[in-house]
């Protein structure tokens, strides 16, 4: 018994040590980027020789971050709105209706979430190039809708299943048609779920690199793609400016993620079977 207790404690200590080591390395990496984005010179010392904000102004001018941010939020905003308009009704149909092939439809919705984006991104980009949409903002939006609409559907199904069907039946009894049912009954009740789905879709689209990289052109690059080009494109660039751009990207994504978590409990994302209402 003592041996088992000792082994159990050693195992727990090993797990916590591994987690602490991972978090420490992650924080050290983030701290290095942040400090370097403010540093003047940094050679062989624990901290830079001095601190300045000029790398942020330099990155804003050199990488045209104003135009990039406008393009990013135009693409992201359109993707989020279209995903909500398509995904919420689709989720309602899947949550409330049983039909032949429903399991297959659910599997098709889950497929873009389970398969790495690069796997279907290359044939998708090829199709968009043939249609003349690749390299344009519309092409980037269509490419990002492929994983984002299923993402909204999967997130919304648990919220819809939590609503008692008798509420909808009562609305129909009092003369509400499908449009009024959605606008005056379902949407107010689903508002926390819709906000959570749209905000998490926003964060997902901002960070989506593969599909955007394969379909974007010079005037349709989002911030993450522009960051990639700033690192690997030809020419000499100050590392501090690139780190400043990385900090701007990280902070913008983190803000939206914090806002999203304000409206949703992560455990609500896991779909669960709907309980039968008790009479």
Coordinates of C-alpha atoms in Angstrom, one line a residue:
X1 CA 0.0 0.0 0.0
X2 CA 2.8 2.4 0.8
X3 CA 4.5 1.6 -2.4
X4 CA 1.4 2.3 -4.4
X5 CA 0.9 5.6 -2.6
X6 CA 4.5 6.5 -3.3
X7 CA 4.2 5.7 -7.0
X8 CA 1.0 7.6 -7.2
X9 CA 2.6 10.7 -5.7
X10 CA 5.6 10.4 -7.9
X11 CA 3.4 10.1 -11.0
X12 CA 1.4 13.2 -9.9
X13 CA 4.7 15.1 -9.3
X14 CA 6.0 14.1 -12.7
X15 CA 2.8 15.3 -14.4
X16 CA 2.9 18.6 -12.6
X17 CA 6.6 19.0 -13.4
X18 CA 5.9 18.4 -17.1
X19 CA 3.1 20.9 -17.1
X20 CA 5.1 23.5 -15.3
X21 CA 8.0 23.0 -17.7
X22 CA 5.8 23.4 -20.7
X23 CA 4.1 26.5 -19.3
X24 CA 7.5 28.0 -18.3
X25 CA 8.9 27.5 -21.8
X26 CA 5.8 28.9 -23.4
X27 CA 5.9 32.0 -21.2
X28 CA 9.6 32.4 -21.8
X29 CA 9.0 32.3 -25.6
X30 CA 6.2 34.9 -25.4
X31 CA 8.2 37.1 -23.1
X32 CA 11.2 37.0 -25.4
X33 CA 9.1 38.2 -28.4
X34 CA 7.4 40.9 -26.3
X35 CA 10.6 42.3 -24.8
X36 CA 12.4 42.2 -28.2
X37 CA 9.5 44.2 -29.7
X38 CA 10.3 47.0 -27.3
X39 CA 14.1 46.6 -27.3
X40 CA 16.7 48.8 -29.0
X41 CA 19.7 46.4 -29.0
X42 CA 19.9 43.0 -27.4
X43 CA 23.2 41.1 -27.6
X44 CA 24.5 38.7 -24.9
X45 CA 22.5 40.3 -22.0
X46 CA 19.4 39.3 -20.1
X47 CA 17.6 42.5 -21.2
X48 CA 17.9 44.9 -24.1
X49 CA 20.1 47.9 -23.8
X50 CA 17.1 50.2 -23.9
X51 CA 13.3 50.2 -24.7
X52 CA 11.4 52.1 -27.3
X53 CA 8.0 52.1 -29.1
X54 CA 9.5 53.0 -32.5
X55 CA 9.4 49.4 -33.7
X56 CA 5.6 49.4 -33.5
X57 CA 5.5 52.6 -35.6
X58 CA 8.0 51.1 -38.0
X59 CA 6.0 47.9 -38.4
X60 CA 2.8 49.9 -38.9
X61 CA 4.5 51.8 -41.8
X62 CA 6.7 49.1 -43.2
X63 CA 4.0 46.3 -43.3
X64 CA 1.1 48.6 -44.0
X65 CA -0.7 47.3 -41.0
X66 CA -3.6 49.8 -41.3
X67 CA -4.6 48.3 -44.6
X68 CA -4.0 44.8 -43.5
X69 CA -6.1 45.2 -40.4
X70 CA -9.0 46.7 -42.4
X71 CA -8.8 43.8 -44.8
X72 CA -8.6 41.3 -42.0
X73 CA -11.7 42.6 -40.3
X74 CA -13.6 42.9 -43.5
X75 CA -12.9 39.2 -44.3
X76 CA -13.5 38.1 -40.7
X77 CA -16.7 40.1 -40.3
X78 CA -18.2 38.8 -43.5
X79 CA -17.2 35.2 -42.7
X80 CA -18.8 35.5 -39.2
X81 CA -22.0 37.0 -40.4
X82 CA -22.5 34.4 -43.2
X83 CA -21.5 31.6 -40.9
X84 CA -24.2 32.6 -38.4
X85 CA -26.9 33.1 -41.1
X86 CA -26.1 29.6 -42.6
X87 CA -25.1 27.7 -39.5
X88 CA -27.8 28.6 -37.0
X89 CA -30.8 27.4 -39.2
X90 CA -28.7 24.3 -40.2
X91 CA -28.1 23.6 -36.5
X92 CA -31.8 24.0 -35.7
X93 CA -32.7 21.5 -38.4
X94 CA -30.2 19.0 -37.2
X95 CA -31.2 19.4 -33.6
X96 CA -35.0 19.3 -34.1
X97 CA -35.5 16.9 -37.1
X98 CA -34.8 13.3 -37.6
X99 CA -34.4 12.2 -41.2
X100 CA -32.7 9.4 -43.2
X101 CA -29.0 10.1 -43.5
X102 CA -28.8 12.5 -40.6
X103 CA -25.7 10.7 -39.2
X104 CA -24.0 11.1 -42.6
X105 CA -24.9 14.8 -42.7
X106 CA -23.4 15.2 -39.2
X107 CA -20.3 13.4 -40.3
X108 CA -19.9 15.7 -43.3
X109 CA -20.2 18.7 -41.1
X110 CA -17.6 17.3 -38.7
X111 CA -15.2 16.4 -41.5
X112 CA -13.7 19.9 -42.1
X113 CA -13.2 20.2 -38.4
X114 CA -11.4 16.9 -38.0
X115 CA -9.3 17.0 -41.2
X116 CA -6.2 19.3 -41.3
X117 CA -7.0 22.4 -43.4
X118 CA -4.1 21.9 -45.7
X119 CA -5.6 18.5 -46.7
X120 CA -8.6 20.0 -48.4
X121 CA -7.2 23.5 -48.8
X122 CA -5.0 22.7 -51.8
X123 CA -7.9 21.2 -53.9
X124 CA -10.2 23.9 -52.7
X125 CA -7.7 26.6 -53.8
X126 CA -7.3 24.8 -57.2
X127 CA -11.1 25.0 -57.7
X128 CA -11.2 28.7 -56.7
X129 CA -8.4 29.5 -59.1
X130 CA -10.3 27.8 -61.9
X131 CA -13.3 29.8 -61.1
X132 CA -11.3 33.0 -61.0
X133 CA -12.0 33.7 -57.3
X134 CA -8.6 32.9 -55.8
X135 CA -6.5 36.0 -55.0
X136 CA -9.6 38.0 -54.2
X137 CA -11.4 38.8 -51.0
X138 CA -14.5 36.8 -52.1
X139 CA -12.3 33.7 -52.6
X140 CA -10.7 34.0 -49.1
X141 CA -14.2 34.4 -47.6
X142 CA -15.5 31.3 -49.4
X143 CA -12.5 29.3 -48.4
X144 CA -12.9 30.2 -44.7
X145 CA -16.6 29.4 -44.8
X146 CA -15.8 25.7 -45.4
X147 CA -14.6 25.0 -41.8
X148 CA -16.4 27.9 -40.1
X149 CA -20.0 27.0 -41.0
X150 CA -19.6 23.5 -39.5
X151 CA -18.0 25.0 -36.5
X152 CA -21.0 27.2 -35.9
X153 CA -23.4 24.2 -36.4
X154 CA -21.5 22.0 -33.9
X155 CA -21.5 24.9 -31.3
X156 CA -25.1 25.8 -31.7
X157 CA -26.7 22.3 -31.5
X158 CA -26.2 21.9 -27.7
X159 CA -27.8 25.4 -27.2
X160 CA -30.8 24.5 -29.3
X161 CA -31.2 21.1 -27.6
X162 CA -31.5 22.8 -24.3
X163 CA -34.7 24.7 -25.3
X164 CA -37.9 22.8 -24.4
X165 CA -39.7 21.9 -27.7
X166 CA -43.0 22.7 -25.9
X167 CA -42.1 26.4 -26.0
X168 CA -42.0 26.3 -29.8
X169 CA -45.3 24.3 -29.8
X170 CA -46.9 27.0 -27.6
X171 CA -45.7 29.7 -30.0
X172 CA -47.3 27.8 -32.9
X173 CA -50.5 27.5 -31.0
X174 CA -50.7 31.2 -30.6
X175 CA -50.2 31.7 -34.3
X176 CA -46.5 32.3 -34.7
X177 CA -45.1 31.2 -38.1
X178 CA -41.6 30.0 -38.7
X179 CA -40.2 33.5 -39.2
X180 CA -41.8 34.9 -36.0
X181 CA -40.8 31.8 -34.1
X182 CA -37.2 32.5 -34.9
X183 CA -37.2 36.2 -34.5
X184 CA -39.3 36.6 -31.3
X185 CA -38.8 33.2 -29.5
X186 CA -35.7 31.3 -30.6
X187 CA -33.2 34.1 -31.3
X188 CA -33.7 35.8 -27.9
X189 CA -33.2 32.4 -26.1
X190 CA -30.3 31.5 -28.3
X191 CA -28.5 34.8 -28.1
X192 CA -25.8 33.6 -25.7
X193 CA -25.0 30.7 -28.0
X194 CA -25.1 32.8 -31.1
X195 CA -22.7 35.3 -29.5
X196 CA -20.4 32.5 -28.4
X197 CA -20.4 30.9 -31.8
X198 CA -19.8 34.1 -33.7
X199 CA -17.0 35.3 -31.4
X200 CA -15.2 31.9 -31.4
X201 CA -15.6 31.8 -35.2
X202 CA -14.1 35.2 -35.3
X203 CA -11.1 34.1 -33.4
X204 CA -10.8 30.9 -35.5
X205 CA -10.9 32.9 -38.8
X206 CA -8.4 35.5 -37.6
X207 CA -6.0 32.6 -36.8
X208 CA -6.8 30.6 -39.9
X209 CA -3.5 30.5 -41.9
X210 CA -3.6 27.6 -44.4
X211 CA -6.8 28.4 -46.3
X212 CA -6.1 32.1 -46.3
X213 CA -2.5 31.7 -47.4
X214 CA -3.6 29.4 -50.3
X215 CA -6.3 31.7 -51.6
X216 CA -5.2 35.2 -50.7
X217 CA -3.8 37.7 -53.1
X218 CA -1.7 40.9 -52.5
X219 CA -4.8 42.9 -51.5
X220 CA -6.6 40.2 -49.6
X221 CA -4.1 39.1 -47.0
X222 CA -5.1 38.8 -43.4
X223 CA -2.8 39.7 -40.5
X224 CA -1.5 36.2 -40.0
X225 CA -0.6 35.8 -43.7
X226 CA 1.0 39.2 -43.7
X227 CA 3.0 38.2 -40.7
X228 CA 4.2 35.1 -42.5
X229 CA 5.3 37.0 -45.5
X230 CA 7.1 39.6 -43.4
X231 CA 9.2 36.8 -41.9
X232 CA 10.0 34.8 -45.0
X233 CA 9.8 37.3 -47.9
X234 CA 13.0 38.4 -49.6
X235 CA 14.8 41.4 -48.1
X236 CA 16.2 42.5 -44.7
X237 CA 13.9 43.4 -42.0
X238 CA 14.5 44.4 -38.4
X239 CA 13.6 41.5 -36.1
X240 CA 12.1 43.9 -33.6
X241 CA 9.6 45.1 -36.2
X242 CA 8.5 41.6 -37.0
X243 CA 8.1 40.8 -33.3
X244 CA 6.1 44.0 -32.9
X245 CA 3.8 42.8 -35.6
X246 CA 3.5 39.4 -33.9
X247 CA 2.5 41.1 -30.7
X248 CA -0.2 43.1 -32.4
X249 CA -1.6 39.9 -34.0
X250 CA -1.5 38.0 -30.7
X251 CA -3.1 40.8 -28.7
X252 CA -5.9 41.3 -31.2
X253 CA -6.7 37.5 -31.2
X254 CA -6.4 37.3 -27.4
X255 CA -8.9 40.2 -26.9
X256 CA -11.5 38.5 -29.0
X257 CA -10.9 35.2 -27.3
X258 CA -11.4 36.8 -23.8
X259 CA -14.6 38.4 -25.0
X260 CA -15.8 35.1 -26.4
X261 CA -15.1 33.2 -23.1
X262 CA -17.1 35.9 -21.4
X263 CA -20.3 34.6 -23.1
X264 CA -19.7 30.9 -23.2
X265 CA -18.7 28.1 -20.8
X266 CA -16.3 25.8 -22.7
X267 CA -18.2 22.7 -21.3
X268 CA -21.2 23.9 -23.3
X269 CA -19.3 23.2 -26.6
X270 CA -19.6 19.5 -25.9
X271 CA -22.9 18.2 -27.4
X272 CA -25.0 16.1 -25.2
X273 CA -28.2 14.2 -25.7
X274 CA -31.4 16.1 -25.1
X275 CA -33.4 14.9 -22.2
X276 CA -37.0 14.2 -22.7
X277 CA -39.2 16.8 -21.0
X278 CA -41.0 15.6 -17.9
X279 CA -44.7 16.2 -17.9

